[in-house]
Amino acid sequence: MSSVEKLSENQCWELLRSTEVGRLAVIVGDHPEIFPVNFAVDQGTVLFRSAQGTKVTSALSDASVAFEADGYDAQTGLVWSVVIKGHATSFRAIDEAVDSFEVEVRPWQAGKKERFVRIRPHEVTGRRFPKSTQDN
């Protein structure tokens, strides 16, 4: 059995900065939904852009959200996963919006993505482990 390394919060943020796609988990009505999003790390938060819709409305509700990103380092053979739990907010102050416009968040899907949403974490966890070479 392989060992799993628990990552420090700083290691988690470093790994998040190395990728640009994650998954946002929100509650829609009475069930969970997961949405892929392009994101950037900004001032100890996760920032993404989207059009107004179910994803944004649900993220900005009173319910907590979860965000997950993962990756694989072919050189070391290690897989990593980082999960953030927190609350999403939208910009309220113009100076916050101006600071974040300098952060590159480029959605892959075409269309207007005028809403900036920020996930402010209350928990950041991560783990890293060797990729299995066994066939199951």
Short mmCIF file of N, CA, C and O in Angstrom, two decimals, residues 25-133:
data_model
loop_
_atom_site.label_atom_id
_atom_site.label_comp_id
_atom_site.label_asym_id
_atom_site.label_seq_id
_atom_site.Cartn_x
_atom_site.Cartn_y
_atom_site.Cartn_z
N ALA A 25 -18.01 22.83 -6.54
CA ALA A 25 -19.16 22.05 -6.06
C ALA A 25 -20.08 22.99 -5.30
O ALA A 25 -19.66 23.69 -4.37
N VAL A 26 -21.36 23.02 -5.70
CA VAL A 26 -22.36 23.88 -5.08
C VAL A 26 -23.64 23.06 -4.87
O VAL A 26 -23.81 21.99 -5.43
N ILE A 27 -24.52 23.61 -4.06
CA ILE A 27 -25.84 23.01 -3.87
C ILE A 27 -26.82 23.75 -4.78
O ILE A 27 -26.93 24.98 -4.72
N VAL A 28 -27.51 22.99 -5.62
CA VAL A 28 -28.53 23.54 -6.51
C VAL A 28 -29.85 22.91 -6.09
O VAL A 28 -30.05 21.71 -6.25
N GLY A 29 -30.73 23.73 -5.51
CA GLY A 29 -31.98 23.17 -4.99
C GLY A 29 -31.66 22.28 -3.80
O GLY A 29 -31.17 22.74 -2.78
N ASP A 30 -31.89 20.99 -3.96
CA ASP A 30 -31.64 20.05 -2.86
C ASP A 30 -30.56 19.02 -3.19
O ASP A 30 -30.46 17.99 -2.53
N HIS A 31 -29.74 19.30 -4.22
CA HIS A 31 -28.73 18.32 -4.59
C HIS A 31 -27.42 19.02 -5.00
O HIS A 31 -27.43 20.18 -5.39
N PRO A 32 -26.30 18.30 -4.89
CA PRO A 32 -25.01 18.89 -5.29
C PRO A 32 -24.82 18.87 -6.80
O PRO A 32 -25.32 17.98 -7.48
N GLU A 33 -24.12 19.85 -7.29
CA GLU A 33 -23.73 19.93 -8.70
C GLU A 33 -22.25 20.30 -8.75
O GLU A 33 -21.76 21.01 -7.86
N ILE A 34 -21.57 19.84 -9.78
CA ILE A 34 -20.15 20.15 -9.95
C ILE A 34 -19.96 20.79 -11.31
O ILE A 34 -20.46 20.29 -12.32
N PHE A 35 -19.20 21.89 -11.33
CA PHE A 35 -18.95 22.64 -12.56
C PHE A 35 -17.44 22.81 -12.76
O PHE A 35 -16.75 23.25 -11.83
N PRO A 36 -16.92 22.51 -13.94
CA PRO A 36 -15.51 22.83 -14.21
C PRO A 36 -15.37 24.34 -14.40
O PRO A 36 -16.25 24.98 -14.99
N VAL A 37 -14.30 24.89 -13.86
CA VAL A 37 -14.04 26.33 -14.00
C VAL A 37 -12.55 26.57 -14.20
O VAL A 37 -11.72 25.87 -13.64
N ASN A 38 -12.24 27.57 -15.01
CA ASN A 38 -10.88 28.09 -15.07
C ASN A 38 -10.74 29.02 -13.89
O ASN A 38 -11.68 29.76 -13.57
N PHE A 39 -9.58 29.02 -13.26
CA PHE A 39 -9.43 29.82 -12.06
C PHE A 39 -8.01 30.36 -11.95
O PHE A 39 -7.11 29.94 -12.66
N ALA A 40 -7.85 31.27 -11.01
CA ALA A 40 -6.53 31.77 -10.63
C ALA A 40 -6.51 31.91 -9.12
O ALA A 40 -7.56 32.09 -8.48
N VAL A 41 -5.33 31.81 -8.55
CA VAL A 41 -5.14 32.07 -7.13
C VAL A 41 -4.89 33.56 -6.99
O VAL A 41 -4.06 34.13 -7.72
N ASP A 42 -5.61 34.20 -6.08
CA ASP A 42 -5.49 35.65 -5.90
C ASP A 42 -5.63 35.99 -4.43
O ASP A 42 -6.70 35.81 -3.84
N GLN A 43 -4.55 36.44 -3.81
CA GLN A 43 -4.57 36.93 -2.44
C GLN A 43 -5.18 35.92 -1.47
O GLN A 43 -6.03 36.26 -0.65
N GLY A 44 -4.74 34.66 -1.54
CA GLY A 44 -5.22 33.64 -0.63
C GLY A 44 -6.65 33.19 -0.89
O GLY A 44 -7.32 32.68 0.00
N THR A 45 -7.11 33.40 -2.11
CA THR A 45 -8.46 33.00 -2.50
C THR A 45 -8.39 32.36 -3.89
O THR A 45 -7.37 32.47 -4.59
N VAL A 46 -9.48 31.72 -4.29
CA VAL A 46 -9.62 31.22 -5.65
C VAL A 46 -10.59 32.15 -6.37
O VAL A 46 -11.65 32.48 -5.85
N LEU A 47 -10.21 32.57 -7.56
CA LEU A 47 -10.99 33.52 -8.33
C LEU A 47 -11.35 32.90 -9.67
O LEU A 47 -10.50 32.31 -10.34
N PHE A 48 -12.64 32.99 -10.05
CA PHE A 48 -13.04 32.55 -11.38
C PHE A 48 -14.03 33.52 -11.98
O PHE A 48 -14.65 34.31 -11.27
N ARG A 49 -14.14 33.46 -13.32
CA ARG A 49 -15.09 34.29 -14.06
C ARG A 49 -16.14 33.40 -14.67
O ARG A 49 -15.87 32.28 -15.09
N SER A 50 -17.36 33.91 -14.73
CA SER A 50 -18.44 33.14 -15.33
C SER A 50 -19.54 34.09 -15.76
O SER A 50 -19.62 35.23 -15.32
N ALA A 51 -20.42 33.57 -16.61
CA ALA A 51 -21.64 34.28 -16.94
C ALA A 51 -22.63 34.06 -15.80
O ALA A 51 -22.52 33.08 -15.05
N GLN A 52 -23.59 34.94 -15.67
CA GLN A 52 -24.64 34.75 -14.68
C GLN A 52 -25.43 33.50 -15.04
O GLN A 52 -25.71 33.25 -16.20
N GLY A 53 -25.76 32.69 -14.04
CA GLY A 53 -26.51 31.47 -14.28
C GLY A 53 -26.54 30.63 -13.02
O GLY A 53 -26.22 31.11 -11.91
N THR A 54 -26.88 29.36 -13.18
CA THR A 54 -27.03 28.45 -12.04
C THR A 54 -25.76 28.37 -11.20
O THR A 54 -25.81 28.41 -9.97
N LYS A 55 -24.62 28.25 -11.86
CA LYS A 55 -23.34 28.13 -11.14
C LYS A 55 -23.09 29.33 -10.24
O LYS A 55 -22.80 29.18 -9.05
N VAL A 56 -23.23 30.52 -10.79
CA VAL A 56 -22.97 31.75 -10.03
C VAL A 56 -24.03 31.95 -8.95
O VAL A 56 -23.70 32.24 -7.80
N THR A 57 -25.28 31.79 -9.30
CA THR A 57 -26.37 31.97 -8.33
C THR A 57 -26.20 31.02 -7.15
O THR A 57 -26.32 31.42 -5.99
N SER A 58 -25.90 29.76 -7.43
CA SER A 58 -25.73 28.77 -6.37
C SER A 58 -24.48 29.05 -5.54
O SER A 58 -24.49 28.92 -4.32
N ALA A 59 -23.39 29.44 -6.20
CA ALA A 59 -22.15 29.74 -5.47
C ALA A 59 -22.33 30.92 -4.52
O ALA A 59 -21.78 30.91 -3.42
N LEU A 60 -23.14 31.90 -4.93
CA LEU A 60 -23.31 33.10 -4.11
C LEU A 60 -24.45 33.00 -3.11
O LEU A 60 -24.77 33.97 -2.44
N SER A 61 -25.05 31.82 -2.98
CA SER A 61 -26.09 31.63 -1.98
C SER A 61 -25.44 31.58 -0.60
O SER A 61 -24.22 31.69 -0.47
N ASP A 62 -26.23 31.38 0.43
CA ASP A 62 -25.69 31.30 1.78
C ASP A 62 -24.95 30.00 2.07
O ASP A 62 -24.25 29.90 3.06
N ALA A 63 -25.10 29.01 1.21
CA ALA A 63 -24.47 27.71 1.43
C ALA A 63 -22.97 27.77 1.15
O ALA A 63 -22.50 28.55 0.32
N SER A 64 -22.23 26.94 1.85
CA SER A 64 -20.79 26.80 1.59
C SER A 64 -20.58 26.16 0.23
O SER A 64 -21.45 25.48 -0.31
N VAL A 65 -19.40 26.37 -0.32
CA VAL A 65 -19.01 25.75 -1.58
C VAL A 65 -17.74 24.94 -1.34
O VAL A 65 -17.04 25.14 -0.34
N ALA A 66 -17.45 24.06 -2.26
CA ALA A 66 -16.18 23.34 -2.26
C ALA A 66 -15.55 23.51 -3.63
O ALA A 66 -16.25 23.65 -4.64
N PHE A 67 -14.24 23.51 -3.64
CA PHE A 67 -13.48 23.65 -4.88
C PHE A 67 -12.37 22.62 -4.84
O PHE A 67 -11.71 22.45 -3.80
N GLU A 68 -12.14 21.93 -5.97
CA GLU A 68 -11.11 20.90 -6.01
C GLU A 68 -10.33 21.02 -7.29
O GLU A 68 -10.89 21.30 -8.35
N ALA A 69 -9.03 20.85 -7.18
CA ALA A 69 -8.15 20.75 -8.36
C ALA A 69 -7.15 19.66 -8.08
O ALA A 69 -6.82 19.37 -6.92
N ASP A 70 -6.67 19.04 -9.13
CA ASP A 70 -5.69 17.98 -8.95
C ASP A 70 -4.73 17.96 -10.12
O ASP A 70 -4.90 18.67 -11.10
N GLY A 71 -3.70 17.16 -9.99
CA GLY A 71 -2.71 17.08 -11.05
C GLY A 71 -1.82 15.88 -10.86
O GLY A 71 -1.89 15.15 -9.87
N TYR A 72 -0.95 15.69 -11.85
CA TYR A 72 -0.03 14.57 -11.86
C TYR A 72 1.33 15.07 -12.33
O TYR A 72 1.42 15.76 -13.35
N ASP A 73 2.37 14.74 -11.59
CA ASP A 73 3.73 15.10 -11.94
C ASP A 73 4.40 13.87 -12.54
O ASP A 73 4.76 12.93 -11.81
N ALA A 74 4.55 13.84 -13.85
CA ALA A 74 5.11 12.67 -14.53
C ALA A 74 6.57 12.42 -14.14
O ALA A 74 7.01 11.27 -14.13
N GLN A 75 7.29 13.46 -13.77
CA GLN A 75 8.70 13.30 -13.39
C GLN A 75 8.84 12.56 -12.06
O GLN A 75 9.73 11.75 -11.89
N THR A 76 7.96 12.86 -11.12
CA THR A 76 8.05 12.22 -9.80
C THR A 76 7.10 11.03 -9.66
O THR A 76 7.24 10.24 -8.73
N GLY A 77 6.10 10.94 -10.56
CA GLY A 77 5.10 9.88 -10.46
C GLY A 77 4.09 10.13 -9.35
O GLY A 77 3.40 9.22 -8.91
N LEU A 78 3.99 11.39 -8.90
CA LEU A 78 3.09 11.73 -7.80
C LEU A 78 1.81 12.40 -8.29
O LEU A 78 1.85 13.27 -9.18
N VAL A 79 0.70 12.01 -7.71
CA VAL A 79 -0.61 12.60 -7.95
C VAL A 79 -0.91 13.52 -6.77
O VAL A 79 -0.57 13.20 -5.64
N TRP A 80 -1.57 14.65 -7.03
CA TRP A 80 -1.96 15.53 -5.93
C TRP A 80 -3.40 15.97 -6.09
O TRP A 80 -3.95 15.97 -7.19
N SER A 81 -4.00 16.31 -4.96
CA SER A 81 -5.37 16.79 -4.94
C SER A 81 -5.49 17.82 -3.83
O SER A 81 -5.03 17.59 -2.71
N VAL A 82 -6.12 18.95 -4.15
CA VAL A 82 -6.33 20.02 -3.17
C VAL A 82 -7.82 20.33 -3.13
O VAL A 82 -8.46 20.46 -4.17
N VAL A 83 -8.36 20.45 -1.92
CA VAL A 83 -9.77 20.79 -1.73
C VAL A 83 -9.86 22.04 -0.86
O VAL A 83 -9.20 22.13 0.18
N ILE A 84 -10.68 22.97 -1.30
CA ILE A 84 -10.94 24.20 -0.54
C ILE A 84 -12.42 24.23 -0.21
O ILE A 84 -13.26 23.98 -1.07
N LYS A 85 -12.72 24.52 1.04
CA LYS A 85 -14.11 24.70 1.47
C LYS A 85 -14.23 26.12 1.99
O LYS A 85 -13.36 26.60 2.72
N GLY A 86 -15.31 26.79 1.59
CA GLY A 86 -15.48 28.16 2.02
C GLY A 86 -16.76 28.76 1.50
O GLY A 86 -17.71 28.03 1.18
N HIS A 87 -16.75 30.07 1.40
CA HIS A 87 -17.91 30.80 0.89
C HIS A 87 -17.48 31.64 -0.31
O HIS A 87 -16.37 32.16 -0.35
N ALA A 88 -18.38 31.74 -1.25
CA ALA A 88 -18.11 32.53 -2.45
C ALA A 88 -18.72 33.91 -2.29
O ALA A 88 -19.80 34.07 -1.70
N THR A 89 -18.01 34.87 -2.80
CA THR A 89 -18.49 36.25 -2.79
C THR A 89 -18.26 36.84 -4.18
O THR A 89 -17.44 36.36 -4.95
N SER A 90 -18.99 37.88 -4.46
CA SER A 90 -18.79 38.63 -5.68
C SER A 90 -18.20 39.97 -5.28
O SER A 90 -18.20 40.33 -4.11
N PHE A 91 -17.68 40.71 -6.23
CA PHE A 91 -17.08 42.00 -5.89
C PHE A 91 -18.11 42.98 -5.37
O PHE A 91 -19.21 43.06 -5.89
N ARG A 92 -17.70 43.71 -4.35
CA ARG A 92 -18.55 44.76 -3.81
C ARG A 92 -17.88 46.11 -3.87
O ARG A 92 -18.52 47.11 -4.05
N ALA A 93 -16.55 46.09 -3.72
CA ALA A 93 -15.81 47.35 -3.74
C ALA A 93 -15.03 47.46 -5.05
O ALA A 93 -14.45 46.48 -5.51
N ILE A 94 -15.01 48.62 -5.64
CA ILE A 94 -14.36 48.81 -6.93
C ILE A 94 -12.86 48.52 -6.84
O ILE A 94 -12.28 47.97 -7.76
N ASP A 95 -12.21 48.82 -5.70
CA ASP A 95 -10.77 48.57 -5.59
C ASP A 95 -10.47 47.07 -5.61
O ASP A 95 -9.46 46.63 -6.14
N GLU A 96 -11.35 46.24 -5.08
CA GLU A 96 -11.15 44.79 -5.15
C GLU A 96 -11.26 44.32 -6.59
O GLU A 96 -10.48 43.49 -7.05
N ALA A 97 -12.20 44.86 -7.33
CA ALA A 97 -12.36 44.49 -8.74
C ALA A 97 -11.14 44.92 -9.55
O ALA A 97 -10.63 44.17 -10.37
N VAL A 98 -10.63 46.11 -9.31
CA VAL A 98 -9.48 46.61 -10.05
C VAL A 98 -8.27 45.72 -9.79
O VAL A 98 -7.55 45.32 -10.70
N ASP A 99 -8.02 45.35 -8.52
CA ASP A 99 -6.89 44.47 -8.21
C ASP A 99 -7.01 43.14 -8.94
O ASP A 99 -6.04 42.60 -9.44
N SER A 100 -8.20 42.59 -8.98
CA SER A 100 -8.37 41.27 -9.57
C SER A 100 -8.38 41.28 -11.09
O SER A 100 -8.14 40.25 -11.70
N PHE A 101 -8.63 42.40 -11.71
CA PHE A 101 -8.57 42.45 -13.17
C PHE A 101 -7.15 42.23 -13.65
O PHE A 101 -6.92 41.86 -14.79
N GLU A 102 -6.16 42.43 -12.76
CA GLU A 102 -4.77 42.17 -13.12
C GLU A 102 -4.44 40.69 -13.08
O GLU A 102 -3.44 40.25 -13.60
N VAL A 103 -5.28 39.88 -12.44
CA VAL A 103 -5.09 38.43 -12.36
C VAL A 103 -5.66 37.82 -13.64
O VAL A 103 -6.76 38.15 -14.05
N GLU A 104 -4.90 36.94 -14.25
CA GLU A 104 -5.35 36.33 -15.50
C GLU A 104 -6.29 35.16 -15.22
O GLU A 104 -5.87 34.14 -14.69
N VAL A 105 -7.54 35.34 -15.54
CA VAL A 105 -8.54 34.28 -15.47
C VAL A 105 -9.20 34.26 -16.83
O VAL A 105 -10.05 35.08 -17.12
N ARG A 106 -8.77 33.33 -17.66
CA ARG A 106 -9.29 33.27 -19.03
C ARG A 106 -10.13 32.01 -19.22
O ARG A 106 -9.58 30.92 -19.32
N PRO A 107 -11.44 32.17 -19.26
CA PRO A 107 -12.31 31.01 -19.49
C PRO A 107 -12.03 30.37 -20.84
O PRO A 107 -11.72 31.06 -21.81
N TRP A 108 -12.14 29.06 -20.91
CA TRP A 108 -11.94 28.34 -22.16
C TRP A 108 -13.18 28.42 -23.05
O TRP A 108 -13.08 28.37 -24.25
N GLN A 109 -14.35 28.54 -22.44
CA GLN A 109 -15.58 28.59 -23.20
C GLN A 109 -15.84 30.02 -23.65
O GLN A 109 -15.68 30.97 -22.88
N ALA A 110 -16.25 30.17 -24.89
CA ALA A 110 -16.53 31.50 -25.44
C ALA A 110 -17.77 32.09 -24.79
O ALA A 110 -18.60 31.38 -24.23
N GLY A 111 -17.89 33.39 -24.88
CA GLY A 111 -19.06 34.09 -24.36
C GLY A 111 -18.66 35.09 -23.30
O GLY A 111 -17.54 35.11 -22.82
N LYS A 112 -19.62 35.93 -22.94
CA LYS A 112 -19.38 36.94 -21.91
C LYS A 112 -19.29 36.28 -20.55
O LYS A 112 -20.18 35.55 -20.14
N LYS A 113 -18.22 36.53 -19.86
CA LYS A 113 -17.99 36.01 -18.51
C LYS A 113 -17.72 37.22 -17.61
O LYS A 113 -16.60 37.48 -17.22
N GLU A 114 -18.77 37.98 -17.34
CA GLU A 114 -18.61 39.26 -16.67
C GLU A 114 -18.65 39.19 -15.15
O GLU A 114 -18.37 40.17 -14.49
N ARG A 115 -19.02 38.03 -14.60
CA ARG A 115 -19.08 37.90 -13.14
C ARG A 115 -17.77 37.35 -12.60
O ARG A 115 -17.29 36.32 -13.04
N PHE A 116 -17.17 38.07 -11.67
CA PHE A 116 -15.99 37.58 -10.96
C PHE A 116 -16.47 37.05 -9.61
O PHE A 116 -17.15 37.75 -8.86
N VAL A 117 -16.10 35.82 -9.33
CA VAL A 117 -16.50 35.17 -8.08
C VAL A 117 -15.24 34.75 -7.35
O VAL A 117 -14.32 34.18 -7.95
N ARG A 118 -15.21 35.03 -6.05
CA ARG A 118 -14.05 34.73 -5.22
C ARG A 118 -14.46 33.74 -4.13
O ARG A 118 -15.46 33.95 -3.46
N ILE A 119 -13.70 32.66 -4.00
CA ILE A 119 -13.94 31.70 -2.91
C ILE A 119 -12.96 32.01 -1.80
O ILE A 119 -11.74 31.93 -1.98
N ARG A 120 -13.52 32.40 -0.66
CA ARG A 120 -12.72 32.70 0.52
C ARG A 120 -12.73 31.45 1.41
O ARG A 120 -13.78 31.07 1.93
N PRO A 121 -11.58 30.80 1.55
CA PRO A 121 -11.56 29.51 2.23
C PRO A 121 -11.65 29.61 3.74
O PRO A 121 -11.15 30.55 4.34
N HIS A 122 -12.32 28.63 4.33
CA HIS A 122 -12.22 28.43 5.77
C HIS A 122 -11.49 27.12 6.06
O HIS A 122 -11.13 26.85 7.19
N GLU A 123 -11.24 26.33 4.99
CA GLU A 123 -10.46 25.10 5.13
C GLU A 123 -9.75 24.81 3.81
O GLU A 123 -10.36 24.88 2.74
N VAL A 124 -8.46 24.52 3.90
CA VAL A 124 -7.65 24.16 2.74
C VAL A 124 -6.93 22.87 3.08
O VAL A 124 -6.17 22.82 4.05
N THR A 125 -7.19 21.81 2.32
CA THR A 125 -6.53 20.52 2.56
C THR A 125 -6.00 19.96 1.26
O THR A 125 -6.51 20.29 0.18
N GLY A 126 -5.01 19.14 1.37
CA GLY A 126 -4.46 18.51 0.18
C GLY A 126 -3.70 17.26 0.53
O GLY A 126 -3.31 17.04 1.68
N ARG A 127 -3.51 16.44 -0.48
CA ARG A 127 -2.73 15.22 -0.30
C ARG A 127 -1.99 14.91 -1.59
O ARG A 127 -2.39 15.35 -2.68
N ARG A 128 -0.91 14.16 -1.41
CA ARG A 128 -0.10 13.76 -2.55
C ARG A 128 0.28 12.30 -2.33
O ARG A 128 0.56 11.89 -1.20
N PHE A 129 0.29 11.52 -3.42
CA PHE A 129 0.60 10.10 -3.29
C PHE A 129 1.12 9.56 -4.61
O PHE A 129 0.87 10.14 -5.67
N PRO A 130 1.84 8.44 -4.56
CA PRO A 130 2.36 7.86 -5.80
C PRO A 130 1.24 7.30 -6.65
O PRO A 130 0.28 6.72 -6.12
N LYS A 131 1.36 7.47 -7.95
CA LYS A 131 0.38 6.91 -8.88
C LYS A 131 0.53 5.39 -8.88
O LYS A 131 1.64 4.86 -8.96
N SER A 132 -0.58 4.70 -8.80
CA SER A 132 -0.57 3.24 -8.81
C SER A 132 -0.11 2.72 -10.17
O SER A 132 -0.49 3.25 -11.22
N THR A 133 0.68 1.68 -10.15
CA THR A 133 1.11 1.05 -11.40
C THR A 133 0.45 -0.30 -11.58
O THR A 133 0.74 -1.03 -12.52
#
